[in-house]
Short mmCIF file of C-alpha atoms in Angstrom, two decimals:
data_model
loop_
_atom_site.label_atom_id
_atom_site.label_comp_id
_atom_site.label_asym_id
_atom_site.label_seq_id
_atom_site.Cartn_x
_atom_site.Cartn_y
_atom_site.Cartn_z
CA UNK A 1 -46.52 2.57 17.28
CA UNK A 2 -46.42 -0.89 18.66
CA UNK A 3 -43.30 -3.15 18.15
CA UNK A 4 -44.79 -6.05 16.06
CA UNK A 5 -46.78 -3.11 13.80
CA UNK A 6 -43.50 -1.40 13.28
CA UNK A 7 -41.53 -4.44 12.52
CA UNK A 8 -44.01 -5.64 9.61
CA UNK A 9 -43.65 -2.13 8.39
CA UNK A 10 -40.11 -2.43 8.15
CA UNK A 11 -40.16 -5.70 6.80
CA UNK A 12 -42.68 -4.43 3.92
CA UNK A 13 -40.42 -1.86 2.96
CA UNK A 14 -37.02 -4.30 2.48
CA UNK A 15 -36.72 -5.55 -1.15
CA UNK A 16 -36.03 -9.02 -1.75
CA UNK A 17 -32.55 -8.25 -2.72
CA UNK A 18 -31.68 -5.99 0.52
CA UNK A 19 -32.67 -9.51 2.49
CA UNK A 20 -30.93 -11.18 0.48
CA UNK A 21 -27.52 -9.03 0.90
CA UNK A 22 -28.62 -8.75 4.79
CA UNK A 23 -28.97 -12.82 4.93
CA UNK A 24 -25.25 -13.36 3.33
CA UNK A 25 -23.99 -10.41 5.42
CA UNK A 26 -25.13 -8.77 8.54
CA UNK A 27 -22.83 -6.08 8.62
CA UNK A 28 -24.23 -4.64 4.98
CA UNK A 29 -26.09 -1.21 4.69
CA UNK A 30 -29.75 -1.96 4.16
CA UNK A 31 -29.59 0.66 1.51
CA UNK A 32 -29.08 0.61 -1.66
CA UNK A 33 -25.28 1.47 -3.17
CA UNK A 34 -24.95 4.57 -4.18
CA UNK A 35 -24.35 4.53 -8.19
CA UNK A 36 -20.94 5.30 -9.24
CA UNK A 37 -20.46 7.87 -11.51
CA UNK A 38 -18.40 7.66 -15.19
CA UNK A 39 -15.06 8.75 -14.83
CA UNK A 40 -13.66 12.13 -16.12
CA UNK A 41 -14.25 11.97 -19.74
CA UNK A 42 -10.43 13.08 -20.51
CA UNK A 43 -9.17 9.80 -18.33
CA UNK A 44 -9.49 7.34 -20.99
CA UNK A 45 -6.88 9.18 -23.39
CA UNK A 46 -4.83 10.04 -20.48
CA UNK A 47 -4.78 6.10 -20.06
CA UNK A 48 -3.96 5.51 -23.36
CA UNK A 49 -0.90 7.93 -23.58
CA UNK A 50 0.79 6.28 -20.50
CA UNK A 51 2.86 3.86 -21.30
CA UNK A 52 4.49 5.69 -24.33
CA UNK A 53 4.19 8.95 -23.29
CA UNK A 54 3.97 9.69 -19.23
CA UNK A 55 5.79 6.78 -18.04
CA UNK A 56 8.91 7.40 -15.91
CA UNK A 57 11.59 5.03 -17.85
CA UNK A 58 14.17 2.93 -16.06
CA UNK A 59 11.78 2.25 -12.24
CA UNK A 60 10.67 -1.41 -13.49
CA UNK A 61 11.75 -3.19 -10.56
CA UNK A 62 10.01 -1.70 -7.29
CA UNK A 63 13.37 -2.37 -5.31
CA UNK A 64 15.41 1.07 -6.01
CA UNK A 65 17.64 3.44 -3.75
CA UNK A 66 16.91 6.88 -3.30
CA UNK A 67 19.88 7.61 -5.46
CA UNK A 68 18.61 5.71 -8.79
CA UNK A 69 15.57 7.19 -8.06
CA UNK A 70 16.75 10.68 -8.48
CA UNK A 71 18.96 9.78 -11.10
CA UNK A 72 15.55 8.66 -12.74
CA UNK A 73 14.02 11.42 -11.72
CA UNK A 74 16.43 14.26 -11.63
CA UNK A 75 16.31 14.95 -15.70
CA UNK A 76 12.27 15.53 -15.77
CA UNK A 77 13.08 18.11 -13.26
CA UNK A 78 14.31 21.27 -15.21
CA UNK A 79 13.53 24.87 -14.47
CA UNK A 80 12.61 25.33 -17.72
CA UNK A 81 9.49 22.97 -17.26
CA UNK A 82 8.65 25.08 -13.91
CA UNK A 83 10.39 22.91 -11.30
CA UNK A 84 12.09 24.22 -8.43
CA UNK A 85 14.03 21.61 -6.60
CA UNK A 86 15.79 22.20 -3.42
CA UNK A 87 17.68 20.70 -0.41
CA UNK A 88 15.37 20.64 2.96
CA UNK A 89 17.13 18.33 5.32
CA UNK A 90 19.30 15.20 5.70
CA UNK A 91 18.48 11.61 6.28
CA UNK A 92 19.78 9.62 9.69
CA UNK A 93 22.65 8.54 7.35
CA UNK A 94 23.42 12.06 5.57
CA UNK A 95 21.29 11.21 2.70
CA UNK A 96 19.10 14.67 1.00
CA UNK A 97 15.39 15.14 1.37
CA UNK A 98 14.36 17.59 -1.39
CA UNK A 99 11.20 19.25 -1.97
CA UNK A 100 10.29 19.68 -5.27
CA UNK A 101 8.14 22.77 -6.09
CA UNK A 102 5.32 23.15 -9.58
CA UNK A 103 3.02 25.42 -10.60
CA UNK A 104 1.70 29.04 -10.16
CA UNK A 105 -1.49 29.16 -8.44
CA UNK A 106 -3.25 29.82 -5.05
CA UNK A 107 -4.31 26.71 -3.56
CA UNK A 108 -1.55 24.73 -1.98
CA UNK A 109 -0.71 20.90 -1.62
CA UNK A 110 1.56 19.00 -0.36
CA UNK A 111 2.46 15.22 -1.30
CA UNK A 112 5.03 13.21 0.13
CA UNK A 113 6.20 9.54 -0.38
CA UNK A 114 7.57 6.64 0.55
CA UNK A 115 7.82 7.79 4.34
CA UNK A 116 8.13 3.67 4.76
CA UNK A 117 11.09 2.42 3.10
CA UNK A 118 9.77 -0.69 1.25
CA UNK A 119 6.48 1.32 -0.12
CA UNK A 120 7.51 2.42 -3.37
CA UNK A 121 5.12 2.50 -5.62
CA UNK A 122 3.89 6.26 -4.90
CA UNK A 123 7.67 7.13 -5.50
CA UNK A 124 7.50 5.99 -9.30
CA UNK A 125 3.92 7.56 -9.91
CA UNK A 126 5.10 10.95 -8.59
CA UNK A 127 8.13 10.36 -11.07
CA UNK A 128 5.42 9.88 -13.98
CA UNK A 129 3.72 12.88 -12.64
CA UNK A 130 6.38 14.97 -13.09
CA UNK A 131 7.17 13.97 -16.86
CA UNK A 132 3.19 14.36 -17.57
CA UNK A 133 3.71 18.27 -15.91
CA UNK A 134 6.58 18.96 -17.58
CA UNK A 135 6.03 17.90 -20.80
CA UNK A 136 2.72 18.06 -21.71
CA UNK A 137 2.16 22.02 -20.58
CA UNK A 138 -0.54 22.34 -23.19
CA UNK A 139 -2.55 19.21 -21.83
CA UNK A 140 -5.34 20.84 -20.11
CA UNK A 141 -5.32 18.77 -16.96
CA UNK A 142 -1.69 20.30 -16.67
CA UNK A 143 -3.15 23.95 -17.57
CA UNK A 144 -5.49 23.91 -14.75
CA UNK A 145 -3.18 22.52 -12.47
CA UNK A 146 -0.35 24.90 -12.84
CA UNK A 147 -2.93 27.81 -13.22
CA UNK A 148 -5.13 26.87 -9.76
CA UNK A 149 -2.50 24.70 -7.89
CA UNK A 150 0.96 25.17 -6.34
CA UNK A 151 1.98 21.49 -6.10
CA UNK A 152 4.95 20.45 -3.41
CA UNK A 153 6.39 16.99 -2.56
CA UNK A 154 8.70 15.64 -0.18
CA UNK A 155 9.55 12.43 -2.08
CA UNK A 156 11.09 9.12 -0.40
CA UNK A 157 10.88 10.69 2.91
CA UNK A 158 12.93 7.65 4.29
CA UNK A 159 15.79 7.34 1.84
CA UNK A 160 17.95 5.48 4.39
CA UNK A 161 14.95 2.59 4.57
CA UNK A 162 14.77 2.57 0.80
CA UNK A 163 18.64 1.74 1.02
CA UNK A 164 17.65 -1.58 2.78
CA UNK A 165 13.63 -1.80 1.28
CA UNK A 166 12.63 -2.24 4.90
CA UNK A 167 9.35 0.23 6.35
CA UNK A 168 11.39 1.89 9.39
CA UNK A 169 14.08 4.54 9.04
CA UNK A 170 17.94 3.47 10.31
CA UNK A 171 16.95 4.16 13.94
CA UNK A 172 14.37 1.85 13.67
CA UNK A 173 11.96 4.56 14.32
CA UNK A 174 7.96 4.33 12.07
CA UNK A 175 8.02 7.61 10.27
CA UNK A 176 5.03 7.48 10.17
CA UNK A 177 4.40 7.47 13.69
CA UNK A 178 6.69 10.42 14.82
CA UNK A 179 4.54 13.34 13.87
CA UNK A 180 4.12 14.70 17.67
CA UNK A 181 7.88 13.78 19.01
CA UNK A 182 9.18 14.51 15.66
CA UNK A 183 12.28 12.57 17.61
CA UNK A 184 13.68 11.55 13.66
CA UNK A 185 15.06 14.40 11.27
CA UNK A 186 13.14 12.77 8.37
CA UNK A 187 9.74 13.58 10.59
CA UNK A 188 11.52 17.12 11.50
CA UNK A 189 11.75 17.83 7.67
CA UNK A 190 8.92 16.89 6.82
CA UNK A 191 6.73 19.20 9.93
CA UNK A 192 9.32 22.24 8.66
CA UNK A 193 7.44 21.68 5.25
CA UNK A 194 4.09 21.72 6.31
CA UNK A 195 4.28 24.49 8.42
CA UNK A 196 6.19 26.56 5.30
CA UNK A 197 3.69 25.55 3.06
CA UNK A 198 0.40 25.27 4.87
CA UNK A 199 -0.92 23.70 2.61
CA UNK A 200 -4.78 23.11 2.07
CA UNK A 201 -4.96 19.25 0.87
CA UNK A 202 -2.10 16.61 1.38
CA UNK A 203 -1.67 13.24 -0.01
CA UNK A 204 0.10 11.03 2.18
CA UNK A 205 1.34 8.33 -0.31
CA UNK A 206 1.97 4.81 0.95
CA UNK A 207 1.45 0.74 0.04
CA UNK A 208 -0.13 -1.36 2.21
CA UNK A 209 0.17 -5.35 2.58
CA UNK A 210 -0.95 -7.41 -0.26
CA UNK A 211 -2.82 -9.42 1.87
CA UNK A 212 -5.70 -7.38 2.68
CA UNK A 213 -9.22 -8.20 1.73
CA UNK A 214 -11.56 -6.03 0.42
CA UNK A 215 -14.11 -6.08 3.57
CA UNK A 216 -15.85 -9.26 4.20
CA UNK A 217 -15.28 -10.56 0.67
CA UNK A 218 -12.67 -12.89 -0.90
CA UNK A 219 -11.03 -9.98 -3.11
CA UNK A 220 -7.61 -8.31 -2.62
CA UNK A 221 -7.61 -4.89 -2.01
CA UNK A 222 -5.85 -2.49 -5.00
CA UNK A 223 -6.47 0.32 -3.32
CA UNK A 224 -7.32 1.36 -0.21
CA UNK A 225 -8.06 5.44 0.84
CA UNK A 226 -8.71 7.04 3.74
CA UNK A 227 -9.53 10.53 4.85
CA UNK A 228 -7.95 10.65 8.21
CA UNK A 229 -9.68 11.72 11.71
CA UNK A 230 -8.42 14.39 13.28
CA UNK A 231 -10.03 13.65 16.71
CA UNK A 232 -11.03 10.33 18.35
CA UNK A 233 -14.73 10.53 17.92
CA UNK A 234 -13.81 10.99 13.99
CA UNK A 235 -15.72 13.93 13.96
CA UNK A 236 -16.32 15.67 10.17
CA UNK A 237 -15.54 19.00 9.52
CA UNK A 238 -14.95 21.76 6.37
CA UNK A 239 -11.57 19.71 6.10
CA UNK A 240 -12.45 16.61 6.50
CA UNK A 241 -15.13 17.02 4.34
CA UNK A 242 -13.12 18.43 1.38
CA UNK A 243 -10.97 14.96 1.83
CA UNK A 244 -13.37 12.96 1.47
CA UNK A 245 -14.79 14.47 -1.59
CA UNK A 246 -11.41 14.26 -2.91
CA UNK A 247 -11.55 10.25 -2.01
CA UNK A 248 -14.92 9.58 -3.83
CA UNK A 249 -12.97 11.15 -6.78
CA UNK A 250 -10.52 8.98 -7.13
CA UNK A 251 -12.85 5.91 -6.42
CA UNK A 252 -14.35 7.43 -9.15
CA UNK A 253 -11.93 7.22 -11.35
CA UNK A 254 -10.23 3.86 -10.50
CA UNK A 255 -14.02 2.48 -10.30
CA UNK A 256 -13.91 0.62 -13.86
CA UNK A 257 -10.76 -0.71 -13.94
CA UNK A 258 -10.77 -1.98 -10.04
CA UNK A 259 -14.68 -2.14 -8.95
CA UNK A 260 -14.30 -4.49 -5.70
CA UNK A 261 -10.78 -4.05 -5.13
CA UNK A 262 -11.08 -0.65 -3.72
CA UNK A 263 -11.24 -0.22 -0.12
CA UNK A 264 -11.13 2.23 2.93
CA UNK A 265 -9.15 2.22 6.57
CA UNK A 266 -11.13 2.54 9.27
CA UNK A 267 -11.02 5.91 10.96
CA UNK A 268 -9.16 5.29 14.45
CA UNK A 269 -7.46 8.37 15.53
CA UNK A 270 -3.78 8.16 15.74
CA UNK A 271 -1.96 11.18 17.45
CA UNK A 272 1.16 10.37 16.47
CA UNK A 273 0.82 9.74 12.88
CA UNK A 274 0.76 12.33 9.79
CA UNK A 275 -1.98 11.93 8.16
CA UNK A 276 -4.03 12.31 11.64
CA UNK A 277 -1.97 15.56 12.67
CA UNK A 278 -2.12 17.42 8.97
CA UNK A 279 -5.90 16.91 9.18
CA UNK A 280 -6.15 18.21 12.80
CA UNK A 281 -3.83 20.84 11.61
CA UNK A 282 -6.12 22.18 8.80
CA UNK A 283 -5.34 20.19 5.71
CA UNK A 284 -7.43 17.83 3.75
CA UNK A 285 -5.76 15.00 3.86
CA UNK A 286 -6.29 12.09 1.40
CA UNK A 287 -4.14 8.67 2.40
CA UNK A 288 -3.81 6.28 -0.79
CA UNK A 289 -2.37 3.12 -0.19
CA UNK A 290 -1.03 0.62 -3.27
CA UNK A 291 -2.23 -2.62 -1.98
CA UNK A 292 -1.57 -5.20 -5.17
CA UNK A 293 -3.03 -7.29 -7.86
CA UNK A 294 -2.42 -10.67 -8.96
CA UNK A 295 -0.01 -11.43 -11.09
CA UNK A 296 1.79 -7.74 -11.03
CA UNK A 297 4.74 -8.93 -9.50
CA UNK A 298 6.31 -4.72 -9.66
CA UNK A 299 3.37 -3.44 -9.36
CA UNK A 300 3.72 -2.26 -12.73
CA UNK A 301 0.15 -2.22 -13.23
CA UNK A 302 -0.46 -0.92 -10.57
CA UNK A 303 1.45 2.53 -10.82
CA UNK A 304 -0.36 3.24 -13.80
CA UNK A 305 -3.86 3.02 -12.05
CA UNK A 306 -2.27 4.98 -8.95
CA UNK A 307 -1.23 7.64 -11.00
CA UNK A 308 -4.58 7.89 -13.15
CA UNK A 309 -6.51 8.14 -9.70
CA UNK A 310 -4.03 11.17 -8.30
CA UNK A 311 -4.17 12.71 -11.37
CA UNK A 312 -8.10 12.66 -11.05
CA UNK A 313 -7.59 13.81 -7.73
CA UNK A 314 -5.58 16.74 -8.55
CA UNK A 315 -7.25 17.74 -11.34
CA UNK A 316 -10.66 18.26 -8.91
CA UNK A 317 -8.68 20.57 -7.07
CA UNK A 318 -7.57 22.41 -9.30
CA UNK A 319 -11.11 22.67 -10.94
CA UNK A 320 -13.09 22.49 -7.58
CA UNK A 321 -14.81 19.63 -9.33
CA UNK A 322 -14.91 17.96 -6.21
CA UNK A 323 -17.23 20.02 -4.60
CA UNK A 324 -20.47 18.22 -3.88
CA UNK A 325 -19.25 15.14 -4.62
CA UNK A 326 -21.65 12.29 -2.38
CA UNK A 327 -19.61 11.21 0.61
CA UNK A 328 -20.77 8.00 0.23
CA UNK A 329 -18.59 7.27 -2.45
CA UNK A 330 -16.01 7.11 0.19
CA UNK A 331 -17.89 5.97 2.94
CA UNK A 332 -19.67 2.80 0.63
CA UNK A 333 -16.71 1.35 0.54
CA UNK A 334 -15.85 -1.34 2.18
CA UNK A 335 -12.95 -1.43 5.05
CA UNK A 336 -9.81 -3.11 4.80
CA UNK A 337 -10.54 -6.80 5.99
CA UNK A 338 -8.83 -9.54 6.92
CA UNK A 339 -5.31 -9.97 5.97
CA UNK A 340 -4.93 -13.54 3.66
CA UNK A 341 -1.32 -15.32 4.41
CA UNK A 342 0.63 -15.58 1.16
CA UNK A 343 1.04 -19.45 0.52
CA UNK A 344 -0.89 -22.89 2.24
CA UNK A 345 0.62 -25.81 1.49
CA UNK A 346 -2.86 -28.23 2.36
CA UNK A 347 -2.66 -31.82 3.49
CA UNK A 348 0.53 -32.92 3.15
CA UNK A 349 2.98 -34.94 5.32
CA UNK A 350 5.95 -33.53 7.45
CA UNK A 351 8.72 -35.90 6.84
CA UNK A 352 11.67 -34.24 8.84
CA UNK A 353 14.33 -36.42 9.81
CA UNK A 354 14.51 -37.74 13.21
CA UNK A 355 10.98 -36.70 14.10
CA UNK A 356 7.87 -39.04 13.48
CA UNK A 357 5.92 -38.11 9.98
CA UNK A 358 3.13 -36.05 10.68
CA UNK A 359 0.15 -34.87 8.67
CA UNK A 360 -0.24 -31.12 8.64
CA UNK A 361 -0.81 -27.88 6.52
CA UNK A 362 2.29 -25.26 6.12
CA UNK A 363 1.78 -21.78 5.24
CA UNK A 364 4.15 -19.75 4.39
CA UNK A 365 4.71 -15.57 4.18
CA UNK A 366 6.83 -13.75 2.18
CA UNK A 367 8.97 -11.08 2.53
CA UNK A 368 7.56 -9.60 -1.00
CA UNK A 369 4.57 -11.03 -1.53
CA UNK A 370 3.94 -10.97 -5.59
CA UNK A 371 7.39 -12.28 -6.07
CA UNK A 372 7.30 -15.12 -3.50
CA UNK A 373 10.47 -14.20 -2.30
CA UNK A 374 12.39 -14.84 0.85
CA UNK A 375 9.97 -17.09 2.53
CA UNK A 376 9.24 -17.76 6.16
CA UNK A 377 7.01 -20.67 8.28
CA UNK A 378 4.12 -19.08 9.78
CA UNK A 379 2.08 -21.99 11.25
CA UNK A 380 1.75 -25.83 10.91
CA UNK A 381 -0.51 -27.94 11.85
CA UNK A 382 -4.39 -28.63 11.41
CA UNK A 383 -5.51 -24.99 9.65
CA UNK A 384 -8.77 -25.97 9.32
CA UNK A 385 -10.58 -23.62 6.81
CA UNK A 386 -7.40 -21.17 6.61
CA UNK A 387 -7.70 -19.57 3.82
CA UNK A 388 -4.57 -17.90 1.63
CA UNK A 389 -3.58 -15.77 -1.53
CA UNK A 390 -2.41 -19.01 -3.18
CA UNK A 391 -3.25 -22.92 -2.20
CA UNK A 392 -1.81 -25.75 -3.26
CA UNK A 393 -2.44 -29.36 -2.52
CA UNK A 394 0.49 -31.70 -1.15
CA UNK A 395 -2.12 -34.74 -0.76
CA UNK A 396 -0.68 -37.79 -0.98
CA UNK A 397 2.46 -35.77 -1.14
CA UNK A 398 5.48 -35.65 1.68
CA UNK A 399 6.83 -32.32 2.99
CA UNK A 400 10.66 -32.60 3.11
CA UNK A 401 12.97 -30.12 4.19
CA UNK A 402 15.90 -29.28 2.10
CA UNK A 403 19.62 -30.35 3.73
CA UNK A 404 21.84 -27.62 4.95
CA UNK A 405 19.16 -25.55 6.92
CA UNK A 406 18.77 -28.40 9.90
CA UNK A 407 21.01 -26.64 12.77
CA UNK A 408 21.75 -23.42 11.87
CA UNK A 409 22.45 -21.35 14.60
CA UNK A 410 21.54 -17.28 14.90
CA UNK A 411 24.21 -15.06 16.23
CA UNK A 412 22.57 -12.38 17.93
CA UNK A 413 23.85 -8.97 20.02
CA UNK A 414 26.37 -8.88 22.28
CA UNK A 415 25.26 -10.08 25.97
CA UNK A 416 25.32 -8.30 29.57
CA UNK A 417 29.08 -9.67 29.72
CA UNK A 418 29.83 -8.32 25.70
CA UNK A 419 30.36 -11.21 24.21
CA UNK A 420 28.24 -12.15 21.22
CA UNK A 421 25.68 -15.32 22.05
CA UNK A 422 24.37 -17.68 19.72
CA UNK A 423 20.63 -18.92 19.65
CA UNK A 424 19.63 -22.54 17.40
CA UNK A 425 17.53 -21.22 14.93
CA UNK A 426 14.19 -22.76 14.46
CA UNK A 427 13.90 -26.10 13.79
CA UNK A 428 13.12 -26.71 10.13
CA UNK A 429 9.71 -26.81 8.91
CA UNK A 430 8.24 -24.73 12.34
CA UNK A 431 7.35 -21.16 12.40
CA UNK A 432 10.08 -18.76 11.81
CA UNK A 433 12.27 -20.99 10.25
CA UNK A 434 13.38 -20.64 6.43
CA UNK A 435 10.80 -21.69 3.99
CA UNK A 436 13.52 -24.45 2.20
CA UNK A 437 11.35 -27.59 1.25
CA UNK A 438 10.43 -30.02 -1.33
CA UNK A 439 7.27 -31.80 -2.05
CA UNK A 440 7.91 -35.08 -2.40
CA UNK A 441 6.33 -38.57 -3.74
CA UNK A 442 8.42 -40.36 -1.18
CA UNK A 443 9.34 -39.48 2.70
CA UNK A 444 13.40 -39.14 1.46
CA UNK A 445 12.38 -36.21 -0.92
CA UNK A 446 13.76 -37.88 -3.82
CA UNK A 447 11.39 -38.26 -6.22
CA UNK A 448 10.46 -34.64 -6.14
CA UNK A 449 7.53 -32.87 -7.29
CA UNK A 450 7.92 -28.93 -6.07
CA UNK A 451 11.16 -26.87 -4.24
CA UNK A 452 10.63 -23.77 -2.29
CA UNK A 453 14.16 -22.83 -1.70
CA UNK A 454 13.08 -19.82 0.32
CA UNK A 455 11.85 -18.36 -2.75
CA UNK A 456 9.33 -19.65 -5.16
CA UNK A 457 10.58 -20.57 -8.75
CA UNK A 458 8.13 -18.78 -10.82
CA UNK A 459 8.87 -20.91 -13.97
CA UNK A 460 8.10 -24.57 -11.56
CA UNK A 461 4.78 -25.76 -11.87
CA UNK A 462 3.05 -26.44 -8.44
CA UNK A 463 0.78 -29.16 -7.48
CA UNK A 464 -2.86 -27.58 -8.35
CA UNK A 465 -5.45 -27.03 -5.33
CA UNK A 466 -7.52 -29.90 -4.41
#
C-alpha cells in the first residue's frame, strides 16, 4: 500500500478524542483505556469496619522504633489466633528480625517491610492485617486466606534505620540493594527466608517520595506498583505474569478512591535489588509503594487504602481470582513522573545582610514532606516555570534570614592527621543551608508576614499564590 493511502487510512480510523489526547500528549496510547472494573463487592464493608474494627491502635505518628512497633504489634500476635512468631536473625546493632507465620494452606507468600528505615507505612498496614486475621476468623476473606494461603512476613527488615527514620541500615548500606552480595545480615535474613519458604508471590512493601507525579500529569502519585523484571530486556513469563495480574487487582481495588493517583515504576532491571532477584528466582513479585496525599500529614489515610488494596491482593490469591485478569490494568498506568520539590517561595527579594538585595525564587525540600519539617535550600534564583507541591507568592515581599544561622560552622570527620576539621556551613539563604527565614514587608524583617524556622508552622497562614 502506498504511504500517503495508508496514512489517510490511519487518520480515518483515529476518533476525534484519540487526536485530541495525542495533540496534548505524544507519549499517550492511541487506544482507548481499558475500562476498570468495580471493586470486590465485599471491599466496601471491609472499608467501613476499619477504623473501629481492623485498625492497629497506638501507630498514629509514622515516626516509631521497631520496639513500639512490636509492642503494638506483639498482643495481635497469639497462638491462639494461628500466629507463629519466631526469631530469624539480628540487626547490625543486635536488634531481632522475626518472621511471623499465618495460615494453613498450600500456596506460599512472603511479605516483608520497611527494608528502608523511614518507609513505614507498610509496617502499620501489616499490623492492621494481623488484627483483621486474627480476629475476624469467620470473615470470609480471612477463611479463604487461611484455608488456600500460608502467609509469612519479615516485618521492619531494617530496625536499626527505623531507630534513626533514615532509608539505609547503620552501615550505611541500601537494603534494598544487597540482594546478590547479601554483604548486610538484614539482606542475609531476609535470602535465608526466601529460600526456606519458596514462596510463590512476594510483596515487597515500601514508600516512595511524595513528590512523584503521576506520569506526565500534575497529580501526586498515592500509589505506585510494579511487577519487577527479572532480566534486562523485561521479558514476561508464568511469574511475571501472575504479578502483574495481582497488580491490576489492586488497581482495581484502590481505583475509586485514588483514580489518577495510581502509578507504575518503570521496569529497569536491577540485579542487586529484591524485588528483581525474587522474580528471577521464581516468585511473583508485586512492589507497592505508599507515595502520599495532600493533607495526610501520617499517612493516616493512606494506610487504610494500602491495606484495602493488599487485602484485595491477597484475597485473589487465595481465590485465584486473579487469573485472567487484563494486563493492561497494570500496564495503562501511567509511570512514575517527575518528582515536584516540596515548597517555592516565587518572586520575592533576598535581603541578606551584607550582600546586595536580589530578586529571586527559593525552594525549599523537606526532610518529611507532609509535615514540612526540617527544611533545606535547594535552589535560588530565576526558576522560571518550576513548578512545586506548594507555591506561595513573596511579591512585593523581602526574604530575610532569621539571626543565629549566619556563620555556623560544620564539624566534620577526623582528617589524614586525626584531628577533627571544621567546614563554614552554607551561607544562609543558598542551597544546603537551613531553611530559617521570614517574609518580610520591609528589607530588616521586621514587619513580618511568614517564618519558616526550618519547619513550617502549620497553624501560620502563608502568603497565597499569585
Amino acid at each position: 500500500m502506498r504511504p500517503a493511502l495508508l496514512l489517510c487510512l490511519l487518520l480515518t480510523m483515529m476518533t476525534p478524542t484519540t487526536i485530541a489526547r495525542n495533540a496534548d500528549n505524544p507519549h499517550a496510547p492511541t487506544a482507548a483505556a481499558t475500562p476498570v472494573p468495580p471493586p470486590p463487592a465485599w471491599l466496601p464493608a471491609l472499608e467501613a469496619r476499619y477504623d473501629a474494627e481492623l485498625r492497629a491502635a497506638g501507630l498514629d505518628d509514622r515516626v516509631f522504633t521497631a520496639e513500639h512497633w512490636w509492642t503494638v504489634t506483639a498482643p495481635l500476635l497469639e497462638r491462639t489466633r494461628g500466629f507463629h512468631v519466631e526469631e530469624i536473625g539480628r540487626s547490625v546493632e543486635n536488634r531481632p528480625l522475626r518472621h511471623v507465620r499465618w495460615g494453613e494452606g498450600r500456596t506460599q507468600v512472603l511479605l516483608w517491610s520497611q527494608m528502608h528505615g523511614d518507609e513505614s507505612t507498610a509496617s502499620m498496614v501489616l499490623s492492621d492485617l494481623f488484627r483483621f486475621l486474627g480476629e475476624h476468623p469467620d470473615d470470609p476473606q480471612v477463611e479463604a486466606l487461611r484455608a488456600n494461603t500460608t502467609l509469612h512476613f519479615l516485618p521492619i527488615l531494617n530496625p536499626d534505620g527505623a531507630a534513626r527514620f533514615q532509608r539505609r541500615n547503620v552501615q550505611g548500606i541500601d537494603i534494598n540493594r544487597d540482594a546478590r552480595m547479601l554483604a548486610t545480615p538484614e539482606a542475609r535474613t531476609l535470602k535465608a527466608l526466601y529460600d526456606k519458604v519458596k514462596p510463590m508471590y512476594g510483596f515487597n512493601l515500601h514508600d516512595q517520595r511524595v513528590g512523584y507525579r503521576a506520569g506526565d500529569s500534575d497529580r501526586g502519585t498515592a500509589i505506585a506498583l510494579l511487577s519487577p523484571p527479572y532480566n534486562h530486556a523485561a521479558d514476561v513469563n508464568d511469574v511475571r505474569t501472575r504479578a502483574i495480574e495481582v497488580a491490576g487487582v489492586i488497581r482495581t481495588a484502590l481505583e475509586p478512591y485514588l483514580a489518577g493517583h495510581i502509578a507504575r515504576w518503570d521496569e529497569t532491571f536491577d540485579p542487586r535489588a529484591f524485588g528483581d532477584l525474587t522474580t528471577q528466582w521464581g516468585s511473583s513479585t508485586v512492589l507497592i509503594e505508599a507515595g502520599g496525599i495532600e493533607g495526610d500529614v501520617q499517612k493516616q489515610r493512606l494506610r487504610k487504602l494500602y491495606f484495602l488494596g493488599l487485602v484485595a491482593a491477597l484475597d485473589s490469591i487465595a481465590t485465584g481470582s486473579h487469573q485472567g485478569v487484563s494486563p493492561a490494568l497494570y500496564r495503562e498506568l501511567p509511570e512514575n513522573g517527575d518528582v515536584w520539590p516540596d515548597l517555592l517561595v516565587r518572586g520575592g527579594t533576598l535581603a541578606v545582610p551584607g550582600r546586595p538585595p536580589m530578586k529571586a525564587d527559593l525552594l525549599v525540600n523537606f526532610r518529611n514532606p507532609l509535615m514540612e519539617t526540617d527544611g533545606a535550600i535547594a535552589d535560588v534564583g530565576d526558576l522560571g516555570r518550576k513548578k512545586a507541591r506548594r507555591t506561595i507568592s513573596a511579591r512585593d515581599l523581602f526574604i530575610v534570614p532569621l539571626p543565629g544561622h549566619a556563620g555556623e560552622r560544620t564539624l566534620i570527620e577526623a582528617n589524614d592527621d586525626g584531628d577533627n576539621d571544621e567546614r563554614p556551613s552554607p551561607l544562609p539563604l543558598t542551597p544546603g543551608a537551613s531553611a530559617h527565614f521570614v517574609l518580610s514587608r520591609d528589607p530588616q524583617g521586621r514587619d513580618v508576614v511568614w517564618t519558616l524556622d526550618g519547619s513550617v508552622d502549620p497553624a501560620a497562614t502563608a502568603p497565597p499564590s499569585r
